[in-house]
């Protein structure tokens, strides 16, 4: 690792101010992704701002009947919370399908949303990668692209977002609360949180550099059958080739989001509207703009089959 300095503030705005004071600084919480990247010299922050002492580790009801999940709530605690299991089952299922128990015990809600891609070229510092080194090129385009994006990519990047939790939060229409150094706050809809790669794939989100996530808010429960299905190369400790998060009502209507196919959880209102017509119609709308490579073209029919399995399971349990 490169040398760095360290501090542990006691208030959210103070933490954001610490980032503003130190160009090249990073927040650290569970460290399950950042520390790995620091060891590989992919990330080399000159200053770490430890946010674990900010008290953002509670799950609380909101006035409209939803839940407010603190940014530092660990993935294990969120998946096990009785209210989440009862009212937001898709979220609990998604969390339990990700990583290992040991990692879930450390990983935080905000950190899960902020994960960097697991594209093999991003992790290989001998290969060009626009997400790691802007302007160097994308080795995945024309290279090994089996696990990478089939939709939403650009000429500069076809990396995917690795989070399972984020796919469930997208189908739930979660909001992401933040604070700036001057104490100003805002809520970013999760649909707007992850940026398309375009010509700047190194910028993953719409957060400002000195902006700290303080919580994620879940709207009032949707009801219906909550399902999460993840297809991967091996049964555990692997990232999704395709995943489906769905909330299906008794009449066949509902919501669906895909993981493993784009730079962010992938959802389209037209696909939601098409769900009563079946998996083929909904997938056609979700992946209408798909541009798969030779290596990952299988993801398009795989997404349809996975959604079909989810819809069949919803019908059998409703």
PDB file of C-alpha atoms in Angstrom:
ATOM      1  CA  UNK A   1       0.000   0.000   0.000  1.00  0.00           C
ATOM      2  CA  UNK A   2       0.994   3.613  -0.474  1.00  0.00           C
ATOM      3  CA  UNK A   3       1.337   5.707   2.711  1.00  0.00           C
ATOM      4  CA  UNK A   4      -1.782   7.515   3.911  1.00  0.00           C
ATOM      5  CA  UNK A   5      -2.999   9.568   6.842  1.00  0.00           C
ATOM      6  CA  UNK A   6      -6.113   8.779   8.843  1.00  0.00           C
ATOM      7  CA  UNK A   7      -8.814  10.439  10.915  1.00  0.00           C
ATOM      8  CA  UNK A   8     -12.058   9.426  12.583  1.00  0.00           C
ATOM      9  CA  UNK A   9     -14.645  12.232  12.732  1.00  0.00           C
ATOM     10  CA  UNK A  10     -17.691  12.169  14.996  1.00  0.00           C
ATOM     11  CA  UNK A  11     -20.368  13.827  12.814  1.00  0.00           C
ATOM     12  CA  UNK A  12     -21.465  13.237   9.186  1.00  0.00           C
ATOM     13  CA  UNK A  13     -20.879  16.826   8.005  1.00  0.00           C
ATOM     14  CA  UNK A  14     -17.483  16.782   9.719  1.00  0.00           C
ATOM     15  CA  UNK A  15     -16.587  13.640   7.758  1.00  0.00           C
ATOM     16  CA  UNK A  16     -17.619  15.296   4.501  1.00  0.00           C
ATOM     17  CA  UNK A  17     -15.551  18.364   5.419  1.00  0.00           C
ATOM     18  CA  UNK A  18     -12.517  16.153   6.014  1.00  0.00           C
ATOM     19  CA  UNK A  19     -12.768  14.854   2.450  1.00  0.00           C
ATOM     20  CA  UNK A  20     -13.006  18.430   1.173  1.00  0.00           C
ATOM     21  CA  UNK A  21      -9.830  19.398   3.057  1.00  0.00           C
ATOM     22  CA  UNK A  22      -7.779  16.540   1.621  1.00  0.00           C
ATOM     23  CA  UNK A  23      -7.685  16.127  -2.168  1.00  0.00           C
ATOM     24  CA  UNK A  24      -7.385  12.422  -2.902  1.00  0.00           C
ATOM     25  CA  UNK A  25      -9.076  11.380   0.359  1.00  0.00           C
ATOM     26  CA  UNK A  26     -11.564   8.496   0.645  1.00  0.00           C
ATOM     27  CA  UNK A  27     -14.216   7.437   3.133  1.00  0.00           C
ATOM     28  CA  UNK A  28     -13.723   4.004   4.675  1.00  0.00           C
ATOM     29  CA  UNK A  29     -16.261   1.894   6.571  1.00  0.00           C
ATOM     30  CA  UNK A  30     -16.184  -1.898   6.247  1.00  0.00           C
ATOM     31  CA  UNK A  31     -13.299  -1.702   3.793  1.00  0.00           C
ATOM     32  CA  UNK A  32     -14.310  -4.922   2.030  1.00  0.00           C
ATOM     33  CA  UNK A  33     -13.658  -3.402  -1.415  1.00  0.00           C
ATOM     34  CA  UNK A  34     -11.437  -0.370  -0.801  1.00  0.00           C
ATOM     35  CA  UNK A  35      -8.701  -2.213   1.101  1.00  0.00           C
ATOM     36  CA  UNK A  36      -8.362  -4.787  -1.684  1.00  0.00           C
ATOM     37  CA  UNK A  37      -8.038  -1.996  -4.235  1.00  0.00           C
ATOM     38  CA  UNK A  38      -5.440  -0.233  -2.103  1.00  0.00           C
ATOM     39  CA  UNK A  39      -3.354  -3.406  -1.855  1.00  0.00           C
ATOM     40  CA  UNK A  40      -3.402  -3.683  -5.641  1.00  0.00           C
ATOM     41  CA  UNK A  41      -2.524   0.034  -6.074  1.00  0.00           C
ATOM     42  CA  UNK A  42      -5.751   0.542  -8.016  1.00  0.00           C
ATOM     43  CA  UNK A  43      -6.819   2.996  -5.326  1.00  0.00           C
ATOM     44  CA  UNK A  44      -4.154   5.066  -3.540  1.00  0.00           C
ATOM     45  CA  UNK A  45      -5.915   7.544  -1.243  1.00  0.00           C
ATOM     46  CA  UNK A  46      -3.596   9.918   0.558  1.00  0.00           C
ATOM     47  CA  UNK A  47      -6.012  10.231   3.480  1.00  0.00           C
ATOM     48  CA  UNK A  48      -8.690   7.909   4.913  1.00  0.00           C
ATOM     49  CA  UNK A  49     -11.743   9.230   6.728  1.00  0.00           C
ATOM     50  CA  UNK A  50     -13.154   6.474   8.938  1.00  0.00           C
ATOM     51  CA  UNK A  51     -16.935   6.889   9.217  1.00  0.00           C
ATOM     52  CA  UNK A  52     -17.608   3.969  11.567  1.00  0.00           C
ATOM     53  CA  UNK A  53     -18.086   6.277  14.566  1.00  0.00           C
ATOM     54  CA  UNK A  54     -20.908   8.353  13.085  1.00  0.00           C
ATOM     55  CA  UNK A  55     -23.821   6.354  14.517  1.00  0.00           C
ATOM     56  CA  UNK A  56     -25.338   5.657  11.100  1.00  0.00           C
ATOM     57  CA  UNK A  57     -26.081   2.031  11.978  1.00  0.00           C
ATOM     58  CA  UNK A  58     -29.801   2.011  12.744  1.00  0.00           C
ATOM     59  CA  UNK A  59     -32.865   0.777  10.865  1.00  0.00           C
ATOM     60  CA  UNK A  60     -35.816   3.024  11.698  1.00  0.00           C
ATOM     61  CA  UNK A  61     -39.413   3.437  10.490  1.00  0.00           C
ATOM     62  CA  UNK A  62     -40.241   6.513   8.432  1.00  0.00           C
ATOM     63  CA  UNK A  63     -43.346   8.645   8.843  1.00  0.00           C
ATOM     64  CA  UNK A  64     -44.825   7.333   5.577  1.00  0.00           C
ATOM     65  CA  UNK A  65     -44.569   3.681   6.610  1.00  0.00           C
ATOM     66  CA  UNK A  66     -41.226   2.842   4.997  1.00  0.00           C
ATOM     67  CA  UNK A  67     -37.802   2.216   6.512  1.00  0.00           C
ATOM     68  CA  UNK A  68     -34.676   4.334   6.849  1.00  0.00           C
ATOM     69  CA  UNK A  69     -31.546   2.201   6.729  1.00  0.00           C
ATOM     70  CA  UNK A  70     -28.410   3.851   8.083  1.00  0.00           C
ATOM     71  CA  UNK A  71     -25.409   3.904   5.771  1.00  0.00           C
ATOM     72  CA  UNK A  72     -23.361   1.827   8.231  1.00  0.00           C
ATOM     73  CA  UNK A  73     -25.908  -0.950   8.765  1.00  0.00           C
ATOM     74  CA  UNK A  74     -24.039  -4.162   7.998  1.00  0.00           C
ATOM     75  CA  UNK A  75     -25.390  -6.410   5.274  1.00  0.00           C
ATOM     76  CA  UNK A  76     -25.945  -9.260   7.742  1.00  0.00           C
ATOM     77  CA  UNK A  77     -28.028  -7.073  10.049  1.00  0.00           C
ATOM     78  CA  UNK A  78     -30.101  -5.680   7.182  1.00  0.00           C
ATOM     79  CA  UNK A  79     -30.854  -9.119   5.731  1.00  0.00           C
ATOM     80  CA  UNK A  80     -31.857 -10.447   9.160  1.00  0.00           C
ATOM     81  CA  UNK A  81     -34.037  -7.520  10.260  1.00  0.00           C
ATOM     82  CA  UNK A  82     -37.569  -8.765  10.907  1.00  0.00           C
ATOM     83  CA  UNK A  83     -39.191  -5.817   9.107  1.00  0.00           C
ATOM     84  CA  UNK A  84     -36.987  -6.278   6.047  1.00  0.00           C
ATOM     85  CA  UNK A  85     -37.683 -10.013   5.899  1.00  0.00           C
ATOM     86  CA  UNK A  86     -41.430  -9.411   6.226  1.00  0.00           C
ATOM     87  CA  UNK A  87     -41.977  -6.355   4.014  1.00  0.00           C
ATOM     88  CA  UNK A  88     -38.936  -6.210   1.712  1.00  0.00           C
ATOM     89  CA  UNK A  89     -38.176  -9.862   1.122  1.00  0.00           C
ATOM     90  CA  UNK A  90     -36.496  -9.206  -2.214  1.00  0.00           C
ATOM     91  CA  UNK A  91     -33.851  -7.146  -0.400  1.00  0.00           C
ATOM     92  CA  UNK A  92     -33.170  -9.785   2.233  1.00  0.00           C
ATOM     93  CA  UNK A  93     -32.871 -12.491  -0.438  1.00  0.00           C
ATOM     94  CA  UNK A  94     -30.534 -10.377  -2.564  1.00  0.00           C
ATOM     95  CA  UNK A  95     -28.237  -9.637   0.373  1.00  0.00           C
ATOM     96  CA  UNK A  96     -28.011 -13.291   1.359  1.00  0.00           C
ATOM     97  CA  UNK A  97     -27.019 -14.265  -2.177  1.00  0.00           C
ATOM     98  CA  UNK A  98     -23.997 -11.970  -2.119  1.00  0.00           C
ATOM     99  CA  UNK A  99     -20.447 -12.664  -0.917  1.00  0.00           C
ATOM    100  CA  UNK A 100     -19.769 -14.791   2.184  1.00  0.00           C
ATOM    101  CA  UNK A 101     -21.079 -14.556   5.727  1.00  0.00           C
ATOM    102  CA  UNK A 102     -17.803 -13.053   6.886  1.00  0.00           C
ATOM    103  CA  UNK A 103     -17.946 -10.287   4.269  1.00  0.00           C
ATOM    104  CA  UNK A 104     -21.622  -9.569   4.957  1.00  0.00           C
ATOM    105  CA  UNK A 105     -20.720  -9.092   8.616  1.00  0.00           C
ATOM    106  CA  UNK A 106     -18.405  -6.218   7.628  1.00  0.00           C
ATOM    107  CA  UNK A 107     -19.914  -4.783   4.441  1.00  0.00           C
ATOM    108  CA  UNK A 108     -22.128  -1.733   4.888  1.00  0.00           C
ATOM    109  CA  UNK A 109     -25.240  -0.520   3.112  1.00  0.00           C
ATOM    110  CA  UNK A 110     -23.517   2.508   1.577  1.00  0.00           C
ATOM    111  CA  UNK A 111     -20.370   0.580   0.748  1.00  0.00           C
ATOM    112  CA  UNK A 112     -22.378  -2.044  -1.093  1.00  0.00           C
ATOM    113  CA  UNK A 113     -23.838   0.631  -3.367  1.00  0.00           C
ATOM    114  CA  UNK A 114     -20.375   2.114  -3.965  1.00  0.00           C
ATOM    115  CA  UNK A 115     -18.575  -1.082  -4.978  1.00  0.00           C
ATOM    116  CA  UNK A 116     -16.236  -0.779  -7.940  1.00  0.00           C
ATOM    117  CA  UNK A 117     -16.662  -3.125 -10.879  1.00  0.00           C
ATOM    118  CA  UNK A 118     -15.240  -6.655 -10.815  1.00  0.00           C
ATOM    119  CA  UNK A 119     -14.242  -6.484 -14.486  1.00  0.00           C
ATOM    120  CA  UNK A 120     -11.042  -8.575 -14.748  1.00  0.00           C
ATOM    121  CA  UNK A 121      -9.286  -5.824 -16.717  1.00  0.00           C
ATOM    122  CA  UNK A 122     -10.040  -3.270 -14.000  1.00  0.00           C
ATOM    123  CA  UNK A 123      -8.160  -5.493 -11.547  1.00  0.00           C
ATOM    124  CA  UNK A 124      -5.269  -6.233 -13.903  1.00  0.00           C
ATOM    125  CA  UNK A 125      -2.992  -3.206 -13.685  1.00  0.00           C
ATOM    126  CA  UNK A 126      -0.972  -4.430 -16.673  1.00  0.00           C
ATOM    127  CA  UNK A 127      -3.984  -3.935 -18.946  1.00  0.00           C
ATOM    128  CA  UNK A 128      -5.529  -0.656 -20.192  1.00  0.00           C
ATOM    129  CA  UNK A 129      -8.775   0.247 -18.423  1.00  0.00           C
ATOM    130  CA  UNK A 130     -10.625   3.540 -18.768  1.00  0.00           C
ATOM    131  CA  UNK A 131     -12.360   3.024 -15.439  1.00  0.00           C
ATOM    132  CA  UNK A 132      -9.036   2.631 -13.637  1.00  0.00           C
ATOM    133  CA  UNK A 133      -6.942   4.998 -15.781  1.00  0.00           C
ATOM    134  CA  UNK A 134      -9.044   7.430 -17.842  1.00  0.00           C
ATOM    135  CA  UNK A 135      -8.107   7.573 -21.515  1.00  0.00           C
ATOM    136  CA  UNK A 136      -6.010   4.390 -21.506  1.00  0.00           C
ATOM    137  CA  UNK A 137      -8.549   2.293 -23.437  1.00  0.00           C
ATOM    138  CA  UNK A 138     -10.890  -0.610 -22.697  1.00  0.00           C
ATOM    139  CA  UNK A 139      -9.281  -4.042 -22.877  1.00  0.00           C
ATOM    140  CA  UNK A 140     -12.645  -5.757 -22.471  1.00  0.00           C
ATOM    141  CA  UNK A 141     -13.855  -4.500 -25.850  1.00  0.00           C
ATOM    142  CA  UNK A 142     -12.343  -7.045 -28.173  1.00  0.00           C
ATOM    143  CA  UNK A 143     -11.037  -9.029 -25.187  1.00  0.00           C
ATOM    144  CA  UNK A 144     -12.579 -11.467 -22.733  1.00  0.00           C
ATOM    145  CA  UNK A 145     -16.052 -10.092 -22.084  1.00  0.00           C
ATOM    146  CA  UNK A 146     -18.119 -13.061 -20.876  1.00  0.00           C
ATOM    147  CA  UNK A 147     -19.086 -11.544 -17.469  1.00  0.00           C
ATOM    148  CA  UNK A 148     -19.541  -7.985 -18.728  1.00  0.00           C
ATOM    149  CA  UNK A 149     -22.346  -5.660 -19.815  1.00  0.00           C
ATOM    150  CA  UNK A 150     -24.767  -6.325 -22.648  1.00  0.00           C
ATOM    151  CA  UNK A 151     -26.695  -3.056 -22.260  1.00  0.00           C
ATOM    152  CA  UNK A 152     -25.910   0.504 -21.181  1.00  0.00           C
ATOM    153  CA  UNK A 153     -22.228   0.330 -22.077  1.00  0.00           C
ATOM    154  CA  UNK A 154     -20.237   2.687 -24.272  1.00  0.00           C
ATOM    155  CA  UNK A 155     -17.231   2.708 -26.566  1.00  0.00           C
ATOM    156  CA  UNK A 156     -15.145   3.442 -23.471  1.00  0.00           C
ATOM    157  CA  UNK A 157     -16.413   0.787 -21.038  1.00  0.00           C
ATOM    158  CA  UNK A 158     -18.598  -2.325 -20.805  1.00  0.00           C
ATOM    159  CA  UNK A 159     -18.067  -3.065 -17.105  1.00  0.00           C
ATOM    160  CA  UNK A 160     -20.921  -4.214 -14.874  1.00  0.00           C
ATOM    161  CA  UNK A 161     -21.896  -3.198 -11.358  1.00  0.00           C
ATOM    162  CA  UNK A 162     -21.409  -6.147  -8.970  1.00  0.00           C
ATOM    163  CA  UNK A 163     -23.965  -5.444  -6.219  1.00  0.00           C
ATOM    164  CA  UNK A 164     -26.888  -7.777  -5.530  1.00  0.00           C
ATOM    165  CA  UNK A 165     -28.345  -5.449  -2.905  1.00  0.00           C
ATOM    166  CA  UNK A 166     -28.533  -2.551  -5.363  1.00  0.00           C
ATOM    167  CA  UNK A 167     -30.675  -4.579  -7.783  1.00  0.00           C
ATOM    168  CA  UNK A 168     -33.251  -5.203  -5.056  1.00  0.00           C
ATOM    169  CA  UNK A 169     -33.153  -1.561  -3.971  1.00  0.00           C
ATOM    170  CA  UNK A 170     -33.741  -0.492  -7.569  1.00  0.00           C
ATOM    171  CA  UNK A 171     -36.872  -2.602  -7.818  1.00  0.00           C
ATOM    172  CA  UNK A 172     -38.040  -1.050  -4.530  1.00  0.00           C
ATOM    173  CA  UNK A 173     -37.317   2.532  -5.711  1.00  0.00           C
ATOM    174  CA  UNK A 174     -35.057   3.331  -2.783  1.00  0.00           C
ATOM    175  CA  UNK A 175     -33.726   6.819  -2.111  1.00  0.00           C
ATOM    176  CA  UNK A 176     -30.143   7.621  -1.086  1.00  0.00           C
ATOM    177  CA  UNK A 177     -29.711  10.329   1.563  1.00  0.00           C
ATOM    178  CA  UNK A 178     -26.498  12.357   1.598  1.00  0.00           C
ATOM    179  CA  UNK A 179     -24.858  15.229   3.444  1.00  0.00           C
ATOM    180  CA  UNK A 180     -22.297  17.835   2.330  1.00  0.00           C
ATOM    181  CA  UNK A 181     -19.665  19.629   4.450  1.00  0.00           C
ATOM    182  CA  UNK A 182     -21.962  22.610   5.068  1.00  0.00           C
ATOM    183  CA  UNK A 183     -24.713  20.315   6.392  1.00  0.00           C
ATOM    184  CA  UNK A 184     -26.907  20.484   3.287  1.00  0.00           C
ATOM    185  CA  UNK A 185     -28.686  17.239   2.527  1.00  0.00           C
ATOM    186  CA  UNK A 186     -30.384  15.710  -0.477  1.00  0.00           C
ATOM    187  CA  UNK A 187     -32.046  12.455  -1.551  1.00  0.00           C
ATOM    188  CA  UNK A 188     -30.910  10.826  -4.789  1.00  0.00           C
ATOM    189  CA  UNK A 189     -33.349   8.340  -6.358  1.00  0.00           C
ATOM    190  CA  UNK A 190     -31.467   5.099  -6.894  1.00  0.00           C
ATOM    191  CA  UNK A 191     -32.445   5.248 -10.575  1.00  0.00           C
ATOM    192  CA  UNK A 192     -30.227   8.353 -10.855  1.00  0.00           C
ATOM    193  CA  UNK A 193     -27.404   7.253  -8.565  1.00  0.00           C
ATOM    194  CA  UNK A 194     -25.119   5.255 -10.890  1.00  0.00           C
ATOM    195  CA  UNK A 195     -23.820   7.140 -13.922  1.00  0.00           C
ATOM    196  CA  UNK A 196     -23.708   5.655 -17.433  1.00  0.00           C
ATOM    197  CA  UNK A 197     -20.086   5.103 -18.516  1.00  0.00           C
ATOM    198  CA  UNK A 198     -20.139   7.395 -21.564  1.00  0.00           C
ATOM    199  CA  UNK A 199     -16.692   8.932 -21.997  1.00  0.00           C
ATOM    200  CA  UNK A 200     -16.053   9.114 -18.238  1.00  0.00           C
ATOM    201  CA  UNK A 201     -16.427   5.539 -16.916  1.00  0.00           C
ATOM    202  CA  UNK A 202     -14.099   6.326 -13.993  1.00  0.00           C
ATOM    203  CA  UNK A 203     -16.929   8.386 -12.446  1.00  0.00           C
ATOM    204  CA  UNK A 204     -19.282   5.742 -11.075  1.00  0.00           C
ATOM    205  CA  UNK A 205     -21.990   7.782  -9.360  1.00  0.00           C
ATOM    206  CA  UNK A 206     -23.673  11.188  -9.212  1.00  0.00           C
ATOM    207  CA  UNK A 207     -22.208  11.875  -5.768  1.00  0.00           C
ATOM    208  CA  UNK A 208     -20.052  14.944  -5.381  1.00  0.00           C
ATOM    209  CA  UNK A 209     -16.530  14.196  -4.160  1.00  0.00           C
ATOM    210  CA  UNK A 210     -17.174  15.550  -0.664  1.00  0.00           C
ATOM    211  CA  UNK A 211     -20.680  14.102  -0.299  1.00  0.00           C
ATOM    212  CA  UNK A 212     -21.316  11.359   2.273  1.00  0.00           C
ATOM    213  CA  UNK A 213     -24.139   8.800   2.104  1.00  0.00           C
ATOM    214  CA  UNK A 214     -25.960   8.806   5.444  1.00  0.00           C
ATOM    215  CA  UNK A 215     -28.895   6.455   4.798  1.00  0.00           C
ATOM    216  CA  UNK A 216     -31.014   4.623   2.265  1.00  0.00           C
ATOM    217  CA  UNK A 217     -34.772   5.055   2.492  1.00  0.00           C
ATOM    218  CA  UNK A 218     -37.221   2.345   1.461  1.00  0.00           C
ATOM    219  CA  UNK A 219     -40.756   3.423   0.460  1.00  0.00           C
ATOM    220  CA  UNK A 220     -43.796   1.821   2.093  1.00  0.00           C
ATOM    221  CA  UNK A 221     -44.042  -1.941   1.416  1.00  0.00           C
ATOM    222  CA  UNK A 222     -45.313  -3.038  -1.997  1.00  0.00           C
ATOM    223  CA  UNK A 223     -46.864  -6.327  -0.961  1.00  0.00           C
ATOM    224  CA  UNK A 224     -46.907  -9.149  -3.482  1.00  0.00           C
ATOM    225  CA  UNK A 225     -44.338 -11.921  -3.899  1.00  0.00           C
ATOM    226  CA  UNK A 226     -40.714 -10.847  -3.501  1.00  0.00           C
ATOM    227  CA  UNK A 227     -38.117 -12.923  -5.336  1.00  0.00           C
ATOM    228  CA  UNK A 228     -34.424 -12.712  -6.180  1.00  0.00           C
ATOM    229  CA  UNK A 229     -32.750 -15.223  -8.466  1.00  0.00           C
ATOM    230  CA  UNK A 230     -29.038 -15.143  -9.213  1.00  0.00           C
ATOM    231  CA  UNK A 231     -27.341 -17.108 -11.979  1.00  0.00           C
ATOM    232  CA  UNK A 232     -23.575 -17.465 -11.605  1.00  0.00           C
ATOM    233  CA  UNK A 233     -20.715 -19.720 -12.588  1.00  0.00           C
ATOM    234  CA  UNK A 234     -20.582 -21.432  -9.207  1.00  0.00           C
ATOM    235  CA  UNK A 235     -23.028 -21.783  -6.359  1.00  0.00           C
ATOM    236  CA  UNK A 236     -21.324 -19.485  -3.860  1.00  0.00           C
ATOM    237  CA  UNK A 237     -19.008 -16.497  -3.613  1.00  0.00           C
ATOM    238  CA  UNK A 238     -19.449 -15.513  -7.258  1.00  0.00           C
ATOM    239  CA  UNK A 239     -20.864 -12.455  -8.971  1.00  0.00           C
ATOM    240  CA  UNK A 240     -23.999 -12.625 -11.092  1.00  0.00           C
ATOM    241  CA  UNK A 241     -23.902 -13.392 -14.782  1.00  0.00           C
ATOM    242  CA  UNK A 242     -27.580 -12.441 -14.652  1.00  0.00           C
ATOM    243  CA  UNK A 243     -29.792 -11.760 -11.653  1.00  0.00           C
ATOM    244  CA  UNK A 244     -33.476 -10.901 -11.420  1.00  0.00           C
ATOM    245  CA  UNK A 245     -35.150  -8.952  -8.615  1.00  0.00           C
ATOM    246  CA  UNK A 246     -38.927  -8.951  -8.851  1.00  0.00           C
ATOM    247  CA  UNK A 247     -42.017  -7.987  -6.896  1.00  0.00           C
ATOM    248  CA  UNK A 248     -45.043  -9.696  -8.444  1.00  0.00           C
ATOM    249  CA  UNK A 249     -48.669  -9.058  -7.532  1.00  0.00           C
ATOM    250  CA  UNK A 250     -51.492 -11.620  -7.691  1.00  0.00           C
ATOM    251  CA  UNK A 251     -52.769 -10.254 -11.008  1.00  0.00           C
ATOM    252  CA  UNK A 252     -49.348 -10.759 -12.629  1.00  0.00           C
ATOM    253  CA  UNK A 253     -48.381  -7.089 -12.581  1.00  0.00           C
ATOM    254  CA  UNK A 254     -45.266  -5.972 -10.792  1.00  0.00           C
ATOM    255  CA  UNK A 255     -41.714  -4.716 -11.067  1.00  0.00           C
ATOM    256  CA  UNK A 256     -38.487  -6.264 -12.294  1.00  0.00           C
ATOM    257  CA  UNK A 257     -34.818  -5.265 -12.342  1.00  0.00           C
ATOM    258  CA  UNK A 258     -31.797  -7.072 -13.747  1.00  0.00           C
ATOM    259  CA  UNK A 259     -28.301  -7.356 -12.345  1.00  0.00           C
ATOM    260  CA  UNK A 260     -25.108  -8.510 -14.018  1.00  0.00           C
ATOM    261  CA  UNK A 261     -25.991  -6.944 -17.378  1.00  0.00           C
ATOM    262  CA  UNK A 262     -25.107  -3.244 -17.057  1.00  0.00           C
ATOM    263  CA  UNK A 263     -23.175  -0.574 -15.172  1.00  0.00           C
ATOM    264  CA  UNK A 264     -26.084  -0.312 -12.730  1.00  0.00           C
ATOM    265  CA  UNK A 265     -29.207  -2.257 -11.772  1.00  0.00           C
ATOM    266  CA  UNK A 266     -31.228  -2.318 -14.986  1.00  0.00           C
ATOM    267  CA  UNK A 267     -34.927  -1.474 -14.920  1.00  0.00           C
ATOM    268  CA  UNK A 268     -37.399  -0.071 -17.448  1.00  0.00           C
ATOM    269  CA  UNK A 269     -40.985   1.045 -16.837  1.00  0.00           C
ATOM    270  CA  UNK A 270     -42.025  -0.494 -20.151  1.00  0.00           C
ATOM    271  CA  UNK A 271     -40.772  -3.882 -18.954  1.00  0.00           C
ATOM    272  CA  UNK A 272     -42.763  -3.547 -15.733  1.00  0.00           C
ATOM    273  CA  UNK A 273     -45.872  -2.845 -17.793  1.00  0.00           C
ATOM    274  CA  UNK A 274     -45.173  -5.899 -19.957  1.00  0.00           C
ATOM    275  CA  UNK A 275     -44.813  -8.364 -17.068  1.00  0.00           C
ATOM    276  CA  UNK A 276     -48.412  -9.680 -17.337  1.00  0.00           C
ATOM    277  CA  UNK A 277     -47.567 -10.669 -20.940  1.00  0.00           C
ATOM    278  CA  UNK A 278     -44.739 -12.899 -19.726  1.00  0.00           C
ATOM    279  CA  UNK A 279     -40.965 -13.070 -19.538  1.00  0.00           C
ATOM    280  CA  UNK A 280     -40.357 -12.816 -23.274  1.00  0.00           C
ATOM    281  CA  UNK A 281     -42.242  -9.528 -23.623  1.00  0.00           C
ATOM    282  CA  UNK A 282     -40.700  -8.012 -20.500  1.00  0.00           C
ATOM    283  CA  UNK A 283     -37.142  -9.037 -21.409  1.00  0.00           C
ATOM    284  CA  UNK A 284     -37.575  -7.678 -24.934  1.00  0.00           C
ATOM    285  CA  UNK A 285     -38.236  -4.260 -23.429  1.00  0.00           C
ATOM    286  CA  UNK A 286     -35.551  -4.499 -20.745  1.00  0.00           C
ATOM    287  CA  UNK A 287     -32.864  -5.421 -23.264  1.00  0.00           C
ATOM    288  CA  UNK A 288     -34.208  -3.632 -26.322  1.00  0.00           C
ATOM    289  CA  UNK A 289     -30.946  -1.691 -26.664  1.00  0.00           C
ATOM    290  CA  UNK A 290     -28.647  -4.614 -25.855  1.00  0.00           C
ATOM    291  CA  UNK A 291     -25.336  -4.752 -27.703  1.00  0.00           C
ATOM    292  CA  UNK A 292     -23.782  -8.013 -26.510  1.00  0.00           C
ATOM    293  CA  UNK A 293     -20.370  -9.238 -27.545  1.00  0.00           C
ATOM    294  CA  UNK A 294     -19.665 -12.658 -29.021  1.00  0.00           C
ATOM    295  CA  UNK A 295     -18.619 -13.826 -25.533  1.00  0.00           C
ATOM    296  CA  UNK A 296     -21.678 -12.654 -23.610  1.00  0.00           C
ATOM    297  CA  UNK A 297     -24.555 -12.876 -26.104  1.00  0.00           C
ATOM    298  CA  UNK A 298     -25.836 -15.793 -24.008  1.00  0.00           C
ATOM    299  CA  UNK A 299     -26.899 -13.287 -21.332  1.00  0.00           C
ATOM    300  CA  UNK A 300     -29.904 -12.116 -23.369  1.00  0.00           C
ATOM    301  CA  UNK A 301     -31.687 -15.513 -23.514  1.00  0.00           C
ATOM    302  CA  UNK A 302     -30.408 -16.286 -20.014  1.00  0.00           C
ATOM    303  CA  UNK A 303     -32.138 -13.166 -18.677  1.00  0.00           C
ATOM    304  CA  UNK A 304     -35.401 -14.259 -20.322  1.00  0.00           C
ATOM    305  CA  UNK A 305     -35.182 -17.778 -18.896  1.00  0.00           C
ATOM    306  CA  UNK A 306     -34.293 -16.492 -15.435  1.00  0.00           C
ATOM    307  CA  UNK A 307     -37.215 -14.076 -15.438  1.00  0.00           C
ATOM    308  CA  UNK A 308     -39.506 -16.864 -16.663  1.00  0.00           C
ATOM    309  CA  UNK A 309     -38.414 -18.989 -13.696  1.00  0.00           C
ATOM    310  CA  UNK A 310     -39.091 -16.099 -11.317  1.00  0.00           C
ATOM    311  CA  UNK A 311     -42.579 -15.527 -12.753  1.00  0.00           C
ATOM    312  CA  UNK A 312     -43.377 -19.249 -12.538  1.00  0.00           C
ATOM    313  CA  UNK A 313     -42.248 -19.288  -8.892  1.00  0.00           C
ATOM    314  CA  UNK A 314     -44.393 -16.224  -8.165  1.00  0.00           C
ATOM    315  CA  UNK A 315     -47.452 -17.924  -9.668  1.00  0.00           C
ATOM    316  CA  UNK A 316     -46.854 -21.080  -7.649  1.00  0.00           C
ATOM    317  CA  UNK A 317     -46.574 -19.196  -4.341  1.00  0.00           C
ATOM    318  CA  UNK A 318     -49.307 -16.585  -4.779  1.00  0.00           C
TER     319      UNK A 318
END
